[in-house]
Coordinates of C-alpha atoms in Angstrom, one line a residue:
M1 CA 20.4 31.2 36.1
R2 CA 22.2 30.4 32.9
H3 CA 20.5 27.0 32.9
R4 CA 17.0 28.6 33.1
T5 CA 17.9 31.0 30.3
D6 CA 18.9 28.1 28.1
L7 CA 15.6 26.3 28.8
D8 CA 13.6 29.4 28.1
R9 CA 15.5 29.9 24.8
R10 CA 14.8 26.2 23.9
G11 CA 11.2 26.6 24.8
A12 CA 10.8 29.7 22.6
A13 CA 12.5 27.9 19.7
S14 CA 10.2 24.9 20.1
R15 CA 7.1 27.2 20.0
D16 CA 8.4 28.9 16.9
L17 CA 9.0 25.4 15.3
R18 CA 5.4 24.3 16.1
E19 CA 3.9 27.5 14.7
R20 CA 6.0 27.2 11.5
R21 CA 5.1 23.6 11.0
G22 CA 1.5 24.3 11.7
E23 CA 1.4 27.0 9.0
L24 CA 3.1 24.6 6.5
I25 CA 0.6 21.8 7.3
A26 CA -2.3 24.2 6.9
E27 CA -0.9 25.4 3.5
I28 CA -0.4 21.7 2.4
M29 CA -4.0 21.0 3.3
R30 CA -5.2 24.0 1.3
A31 CA -3.2 22.8 -1.7
Q32 CA -4.8 19.3 -1.2
V33 CA -8.2 20.9 -1.5
R34 CA -7.2 22.6 -4.7
V35 CA -5.8 19.4 -6.1
C36 CA -9.0 17.5 -5.3
A37 CA -11.2 20.2 -6.8
T38 CA -9.2 20.2 -10.0
E39 CA -9.2 16.4 -10.3
A40 CA -12.9 16.2 -9.6
A41 CA -13.6 18.9 -12.3
Q42 CA -11.5 17.0 -14.9
V43 CA -13.1 13.6 -14.2
E44 CA -16.5 15.2 -14.3
L45 CA -15.7 16.7 -17.7
L46 CA -14.4 13.3 -18.9
G47 CA -17.7 11.8 -17.8
R48 CA -19.6 14.4 -19.8
L49 CA -17.4 13.4 -22.8
L50 CA -18.4 9.8 -22.4
Q51 CA -22.1 10.8 -22.3
D52 CA -21.6 12.9 -25.4
G53 CA -20.1 9.9 -27.2
L54 CA -23.1 7.7 -26.2
D55 CA -25.6 10.4 -27.3
E56 CA -23.9 10.9 -30.6
S57 CA -23.7 7.1 -31.2
R58 CA -27.5 6.8 -30.5
R59 CA -28.3 9.7 -32.8
Q60 CA -26.3 8.1 -35.7
N61 CA -27.4 4.6 -34.8
V62 CA -23.8 3.2 -34.6
D63 CA -22.1 0.9 -32.2
L64 CA -22.0 2.5 -28.7
Y65 CA -18.6 1.0 -28.0
W66 CA -16.9 2.7 -30.9
G67 CA -18.6 6.0 -30.2
V68 CA -17.1 6.0 -26.8
Q69 CA -13.7 4.9 -28.0
E70 CA -13.5 7.6 -30.5
A71 CA -14.0 10.2 -27.8
A72 CA -11.6 8.3 -25.4
T73 CA -8.9 8.2 -28.1
E74 CA -8.9 11.9 -28.6
A75 CA -8.9 12.6 -24.9
A76 CA -6.0 10.2 -24.3
V77 CA -3.9 11.9 -27.0
A78 CA -4.6 15.3 -25.5
L79 CA -3.8 14.2 -22.0
D80 CA -0.8 12.0 -22.9
L81 CA -2.4 9.0 -21.2
S82 CA -3.2 5.5 -22.4
E83 CA -6.6 4.9 -23.8
R84 CA -7.3 2.3 -21.1
V85 CA -6.6 4.8 -18.3
T86 CA -8.6 7.5 -20.1
T87 CA -11.5 5.3 -20.6
R88 CA -11.5 4.3 -17.0
L89 CA -11.5 8.0 -15.9
M90 CA -14.4 8.7 -18.3
E91 CA -16.4 5.8 -16.8
L92 CA -15.6 7.0 -13.3
G93 CA -16.9 10.5 -14.1
H94 CA -20.0 9.2 -15.9
R95 CA -21.0 7.1 -12.9
L96 CA -20.3 9.8 -10.4
R97 CA -22.4 12.3 -12.3
G98 CA -25.3 9.8 -12.8
E99 CA -25.3 7.6 -9.6
L100 CA -23.0 9.1 -7.0
P101 CA -23.5 12.8 -7.1
C102 CA -22.8 13.2 -3.3
T103 CA -19.4 11.6 -3.7
L104 CA -18.6 13.9 -6.6
E105 CA -19.6 16.9 -4.6
A106 CA -17.5 15.8 -1.6
W107 CA -14.5 15.3 -3.9
R108 CA -15.1 18.7 -5.6
E109 CA -15.1 20.4 -2.1
G110 CA -11.8 18.6 -1.1
R111 CA -13.4 16.4 1.5
L112 CA -12.4 13.2 -0.4
T113 CA -9.2 12.3 -2.3
R114 CA -9.3 10.5 -5.6
R115 CA -8.4 7.2 -3.9
H116 CA -11.4 7.5 -1.6
V117 CA -13.6 8.2 -4.5
E118 CA -12.4 5.2 -6.4
V119 CA -13.0 3.0 -3.4
I120 CA -16.6 4.2 -3.1
E121 CA -17.3 3.8 -6.8
H122 CA -15.8 0.4 -7.1
E123 CA -17.4 -1.1 -4.0
S124 CA -20.8 0.2 -4.9
V125 CA -21.0 -1.5 -8.2
G126 CA -24.2 -3.5 -8.5
L127 CA -26.2 -1.4 -6.0
S128 CA -29.0 0.9 -7.1
G129 CA -31.8 3.1 -5.7
D130 CA -32.2 3.6 -2.0
E131 CA -29.7 0.8 -1.3
L132 CA -27.0 2.7 -3.2
R133 CA -28.0 6.0 -1.4
R134 CA -27.6 4.4 2.0
F135 CA -24.3 2.7 1.1
E136 CA -22.9 6.0 -0.2
D137 CA -24.0 8.0 2.8
E138 CA -22.5 5.5 5.2
L139 CA -19.1 5.5 3.4
L140 CA -19.1 9.3 3.2
H141 CA -19.6 9.4 6.9
V142 CA -16.8 6.9 7.5
A143 CA -14.5 8.9 5.2
A144 CA -15.4 12.2 7.0
G145 CA -14.1 10.5 10.2
G146 CA -10.6 10.4 8.8
A147 CA -10.5 6.8 7.4
T148 CA -7.7 6.0 4.9
P149 CA -8.7 4.6 1.5
A150 CA -7.6 1.1 2.7
R151 CA -9.7 1.3 5.9
L152 CA -12.6 2.7 3.9
R153 CA -12.4 -0.2 1.5
R154 CA -12.5 -2.7 4.4
R155 CA -15.6 -0.9 5.8
A156 CA -17.3 -1.0 2.4
Q157 CA -16.6 -4.7 2.0
R158 CA -18.0 -5.4 5.4
L159 CA -21.2 -3.5 4.6
R160 CA -21.6 -5.4 1.3
E161 CA -20.9 -8.7 3.1
L162 CA -23.6 -8.0 5.8
H163 CA -26.0 -6.9 3.1
D164 CA -25.6 -9.8 0.7
P165 CA -23.2 -12.5 1.8
E166 CA -24.1 -14.8 -1.0
A167 CA -23.2 -12.2 -3.6
K168 CA -19.9 -11.7 -1.9
A169 CA -19.1 -15.4 -2.1
D170 CA -20.2 -15.5 -5.8
R171 CA -18.0 -12.5 -6.6
H172 CA -15.0 -14.1 -4.9
E173 CA -15.5 -17.3 -6.9
A174 CA -15.6 -15.3 -10.1
A175 CA -12.5 -13.3 -9.2
L176 CA -10.7 -16.5 -8.2
A177 CA -11.1 -17.8 -11.7
E178 CA -8.9 -14.8 -12.8
R179 CA -5.8 -15.9 -10.8
R180 CA -2.6 -15.7 -12.8
V181 CA 1.1 -15.0 -12.8
T182 CA 2.7 -12.1 -14.6
V183 CA 6.3 -10.8 -14.8
D184 CA 7.1 -7.0 -15.1
A185 CA 10.5 -5.8 -16.0
A186 CA 12.4 -3.7 -13.5
P187 CA 15.7 -1.7 -13.9
D188 CA 19.2 -3.2 -13.4
G189 CA 18.5 -6.8 -14.3
M190 CA 15.5 -7.2 -11.9
A191 CA 11.9 -8.1 -12.4
W192 CA 8.6 -8.1 -10.5
L193 CA 7.0 -11.5 -10.2
N194 CA 3.2 -10.9 -9.6
V195 CA 0.9 -13.7 -8.5
L196 CA -2.8 -12.9 -8.3
L197 CA -4.3 -15.2 -5.6
S198 CA -7.1 -15.0 -3.1
A199 CA -6.3 -12.5 -0.4
V200 CA -6.2 -15.2 2.2
D201 CA -3.7 -17.3 0.3
A202 CA -1.6 -14.2 -0.7
R203 CA -1.3 -13.0 2.8
A204 CA -0.6 -16.5 4.1
G205 CA 2.2 -16.9 1.7
A206 CA 3.7 -13.5 2.7
D207 CA 3.3 -14.4 6.4
R208 CA 5.1 -17.7 5.8
G209 CA 8.0 -16.1 4.1
R210 CA 8.2 -13.5 7.0
Q211 CA 8.1 -16.3 9.6
I212 CA 10.9 -18.3 8.0
A213 CA 13.0 -15.2 7.5
R214 CA 12.6 -14.5 11.2
Q215 CA 13.6 -18.0 12.1
V216 CA 16.7 -17.7 9.9
R217 CA 17.8 -14.6 11.7
D218 CA 17.0 -16.1 15.2
A219 CA 19.1 -19.2 14.3
E220 CA 22.0 -17.1 13.2
L221 CA 22.0 -15.1 16.4
A222 CA 21.7 -18.3 18.5
G223 CA 24.6 -19.8 16.6
R224 CA 26.8 -16.8 17.4
H225 CA 26.3 -17.6 21.1
D226 CA 26.7 -21.4 20.8
R227 CA 29.6 -22.2 18.4
Q228 CA 29.4 -25.9 19.2
Q229 CA 26.1 -26.3 17.3
H230 CA 27.7 -25.0 14.1
L231 CA 24.5 -23.5 13.0
V232 CA 26.1 -20.6 11.1
T233 CA 29.5 -19.4 10.0
E234 CA 31.6 -16.9 11.9
S235 CA 30.2 -14.0 9.9
S236 CA 26.9 -12.5 10.9
E237 CA 23.9 -12.6 8.6
P238 CA 24.3 -9.6 6.3
R239 CA 20.9 -9.6 4.8
T240 CA 18.0 -7.3 5.9
P241 CA 14.7 -8.9 6.9
T242 CA 13.2 -7.8 3.6
Q243 CA 16.0 -9.4 1.6
L244 CA 15.7 -12.6 3.7
Q245 CA 12.0 -12.8 3.0
A246 CA 12.6 -12.5 -0.7
D247 CA 15.3 -15.1 -0.7
V248 CA 13.1 -17.5 1.3
L249 CA 10.2 -17.2 -1.1
R250 CA 12.7 -17.6 -4.1
D251 CA 14.1 -20.8 -2.7
L252 CA 10.7 -22.2 -1.9
L253 CA 9.5 -21.5 -5.5
I254 CA 12.6 -22.5 -7.4
E255 CA 14.3 -25.1 -5.3
G256 CA 11.2 -26.7 -3.9
E257 CA 12.4 -26.7 -0.3
I258 CA 14.1 -24.5 2.2
P259 CA 17.1 -25.7 4.2
A260 CA 17.0 -25.7 7.9
I261 CA 19.4 -22.8 8.0
L262 CA 20.1 -20.3 5.2
A263 CA 23.5 -18.6 5.3
S264 CA 25.0 -15.9 3.1
P265 CA 27.6 -16.5 1.8
P266 CA 26.9 -20.2 1.3
V267 CA 28.7 -22.6 3.7
H268 CA 29.9 -26.1 3.3
P269 CA 27.3 -28.8 4.3
A270 CA 29.7 -30.0 7.0
N271 CA 29.2 -26.8 8.8
L272 CA 25.5 -27.4 9.2
V273 CA 23.8 -29.9 11.5
A274 CA 20.6 -31.8 10.6
A275 CA 17.6 -29.9 11.6
T276 CA 13.9 -29.7 10.9
P277 CA 13.2 -27.6 7.8
L278 CA 11.9 -24.1 8.5
G279 CA 8.5 -22.9 7.7
R280 CA 6.5 -26.1 7.2
G281 CA 3.5 -24.0 6.4
V282 CA 0.9 -21.8 8.0
R283 CA -2.6 -22.5 9.3
A284 CA -5.6 -20.4 10.0
R285 CA -6.3 -19.4 13.6
G286 CA -9.9 -18.7 14.7
G287 CA -11.0 -15.7 16.8
G288 CA -12.9 -12.4 16.5
P289 CA -16.5 -11.4 16.3
G290 CA -18.9 -13.4 14.2
P291 CA -16.8 -16.4 12.9
V292 CA -18.4 -19.0 15.3
D293 CA -21.8 -18.5 13.6
A294 CA -20.1 -18.5 10.2
L295 CA -18.4 -21.9 11.1
R296 CA -21.8 -23.3 12.1
G297 CA -23.1 -22.8 8.6
D298 CA -24.7 -19.3 8.8
D299 CA -23.6 -17.7 5.5
A300 CA -25.1 -14.4 6.6
I301 CA -22.4 -13.9 9.2
P302 CA -19.0 -12.9 7.8
A303 CA -15.6 -13.8 9.2
D304 CA -12.5 -11.6 9.2
R305 CA -9.0 -12.2 7.9
A306 CA -6.6 -10.1 10.1
G307 CA -5.3 -7.1 8.2
H308 CA -7.6 -7.8 5.2
G309 CA -11.2 -7.5 6.3
P310 CA -14.3 -9.6 5.8
I311 CA -14.2 -13.0 4.0
D312 CA -17.3 -15.0 3.1
A313 CA -18.5 -17.8 5.4
R314 CA -17.6 -20.5 2.9
T315 CA -14.0 -19.5 2.8
A316 CA -13.9 -19.2 6.6
R317 CA -15.2 -22.8 7.0
R318 CA -12.6 -24.1 4.5
L319 CA -9.8 -22.4 6.5
A320 CA -11.2 -23.6 9.9
A321 CA -11.1 -27.2 8.7
R322 CA -7.3 -26.9 8.4
A323 CA -6.8 -24.6 11.5
V324 CA -4.5 -25.6 14.3
G325 CA -7.2 -24.5 16.8
L326 CA -9.9 -22.0 17.6
E327 CA -9.4 -19.2 20.2
R328 CA -12.1 -17.7 22.4
L329 CA -11.9 -14.0 23.2
L330 CA -11.7 -13.2 26.9
T331 CA -15.3 -12.3 28.0
D332 CA -17.3 -12.2 31.1
P333 CA -19.5 -15.3 31.3
D334 CA -22.5 -13.4 32.6
T335 CA -22.4 -10.3 30.5
D336 CA -20.5 -11.5 27.4
V337 CA -18.4 -8.3 27.4
A338 CA -14.7 -7.9 27.1
V339 CA -12.8 -8.2 30.4
G340 CA -9.8 -6.2 31.5
L341 CA -7.1 -6.8 34.1
G342 CA -7.1 -3.4 35.8
R343 CA -4.0 -2.6 37.8
K344 CA -3.3 -6.2 38.8
V345 CA -1.1 -7.1 35.8
Y346 CA 1.0 -4.9 33.4
R347 CA 1.4 -7.4 30.5
P348 CA -1.9 -8.4 28.8
T349 CA -2.7 -12.1 28.9
A350 CA -2.8 -14.1 25.7
E351 CA -6.6 -13.9 25.6
L352 CA -6.7 -10.1 26.2
R353 CA -3.9 -9.6 23.6
R354 CA -6.0 -11.6 21.1
L355 CA -9.0 -9.4 21.8
I356 CA -7.1 -6.2 21.2
L357 CA -5.5 -7.6 18.0
T358 CA -9.0 -8.6 16.7
R359 CA -10.6 -5.3 17.7
D360 CA -7.9 -3.1 16.1
G361 CA -7.0 -5.0 13.0
T362 CA -4.1 -2.7 12.2
C363 CA -1.8 -0.1 13.9
R364 CA -4.0 2.6 15.3
F365 CA -1.9 5.6 14.3
P366 CA -3.7 7.7 11.6
G367 CA -3.0 6.3 8.2
C368 CA -0.9 3.3 9.3
Q369 CA -2.0 -0.1 7.9
R370 CA 0.5 -2.4 9.5
V371 CA -1.3 -5.6 10.4
A372 CA -2.1 -5.8 14.2
E373 CA -0.3 -9.2 14.4
H374 CA 3.0 -7.4 13.8
C375 CA 2.3 -4.6 16.2
E376 CA 2.8 -4.0 19.9
I377 CA 0.2 -3.6 22.6
D378 CA 0.5 -0.1 24.0
H379 CA -1.0 1.4 27.2
T380 CA -2.6 4.6 26.1
V381 CA -2.1 6.1 29.6
N382 CA 1.3 4.7 30.7
W383 CA 1.3 2.1 33.3
E384 CA 3.7 4.1 35.5
W385 CA 1.1 7.0 35.4
G386 CA -1.7 4.8 36.6
G387 CA -2.9 3.3 33.3
R388 CA -4.9 0.1 33.5
T389 CA -4.4 -3.1 31.5
D390 CA -8.0 -2.8 30.2
P391 CA -9.3 -2.8 26.6
D392 CA -10.2 0.8 26.9
N393 CA -6.6 1.7 27.7
L394 CA -4.9 -0.6 25.2
A395 CA -4.3 -0.3 21.5
C396 CA -2.1 -1.8 18.8
L397 CA 0.8 0.4 17.6
C398 CA 3.6 -0.7 15.2
R399 CA 7.1 -0.3 16.6
R400 CA 7.7 2.9 14.8
H401 CA 4.5 4.7 16.0
H402 CA 4.8 3.2 19.5
V403 CA 8.3 4.8 19.9
M404 CA 7.1 8.0 18.3
K405 CA 4.2 8.3 20.8
H406 CA 6.8 8.3 23.6
Q407 CA 9.5 10.4 21.9
T408 CA 7.6 13.2 20.2
D409 CA 4.7 15.6 21.0
W410 CA 2.0 13.4 19.5
V411 CA -0.6 12.6 22.1
V412 CA -3.5 10.1 22.1
R413 CA -6.7 9.6 24.1
Q414 CA -9.2 6.8 24.2
R415 CA -12.7 8.0 23.3
G416 CA -14.7 4.8 24.1
G417 CA -15.5 1.7 22.1
G418 CA -11.9 1.5 20.9
A419 CA -11.9 4.9 19.2
L420 CA -8.7 6.9 19.5
E421 CA -8.2 10.6 19.2
W422 CA -4.7 11.7 18.2
G423 CA -3.4 15.2 18.7
S424 CA -0.5 16.3 16.4
P425 CA 2.4 18.5 17.5
T426 CA 0.8 21.4 15.7
G427 CA -2.5 21.0 17.4
A428 CA -4.5 19.1 14.7
T429 CA -6.8 16.3 15.8
Y430 CA -7.3 13.0 14.1
R431 CA -9.7 10.1 15.0
T432 CA -9.1 6.4 14.2
E433 CA -11.8 3.7 14.6
P434 CA -11.2 0.0 15.4
E435 CA -11.8 -2.6 12.8
A436 CA -14.2 -4.6 15.0
V437 CA -16.8 -3.3 17.4
L438 CA -16.9 -5.2 20.8
S439 CA -20.1 -5.4 22.7
G440 CA -18.8 -3.7 25.8
I441 CA -16.0 -3.4 28.4
S442 CA -15.8 -4.7 32.0
R443 CA -12.9 -4.6 34.4
R444 CA -11.2 -6.8 37.0
G445 CA -9.5 -5.1 39.9

């Protein structure tokens, strides 16, 4: 009886906690709406200030640039902002008022955040008329479905790619000409080294550093179990994966090579055996919807870079020429739809795993942008509860959100086509969409 009373007490406390959290989340969302409305009002006024500077310059027949800068300088001083930032906000407000009124209205009503608005404004540059209206409507619909700014940007880039792939390639070539290296000071004797590269090269470089760092840690662990190989010293590797990745990239850049085994603190060369250097480089891997046609020379079909989004067909062909191989997604030969494994096998095959990674693109928890390649494949309905190893019961979750799904009151349901519906502990509902749309689903077993 005492045990039941304790359980009842705990249940009541849990209900009180959910209600209290629910009220706090609701108040946070109301505050967010107020913040959005205030920001939208300020940016709209700055847009009006820019228009006033243009009108006054035309009336006095003076240089339009200086007419705008005069207004921007005064606003910057009043706001304690740089003139560059203030001018950018003025330009944003001016364009929203004149060309993207629906986006401005959604922002004013709290349905969009500033980052969402900036994505729509930036990605719509160069469009006009009915084309701009359709583009804006589509992105507003995507944003209303709960897309994060990063996911909204990828959807916008995909739309632009499908509409005008040649323009995408030309913009990329122009942007590539701006590649550069900068150094920004940081506190305590540190500094940020920034390298502006193509997204493909930048992510490939980061992936290479991560792979080598993982090999270093694996070698250290293996050495602790096999002392005869003398791969590491007696002390275990003290560096975190993040520190290891930074050290790897530092050695590659400054020393020009990476030793077979990194150790901290440094060890005498006699304690290391000859081994193949780690991280000889990374190569592209083919897979996903569309790339085959892109590789055949069809510039109208975009390819995808995992975790980044669409890339133009010319870049895809350049990567494919150096690829270690191309992978075919698991599909039915008669229907050309994705094939599942039903209840026959718990662990997805390599082909099915590749299909899920390609479809999802990132972790499918709301707001998480961890690349699918670094996530785990989760059965939405647990295997032990009758869940099937099928595409409509599998999704990518990073380790953190995978564990959270099982250890907290967050719940998730598949809603068809790869869409997931998440229920929060306080009862709120969030929907996430896959990066790629597959033609259909079929099952085995």
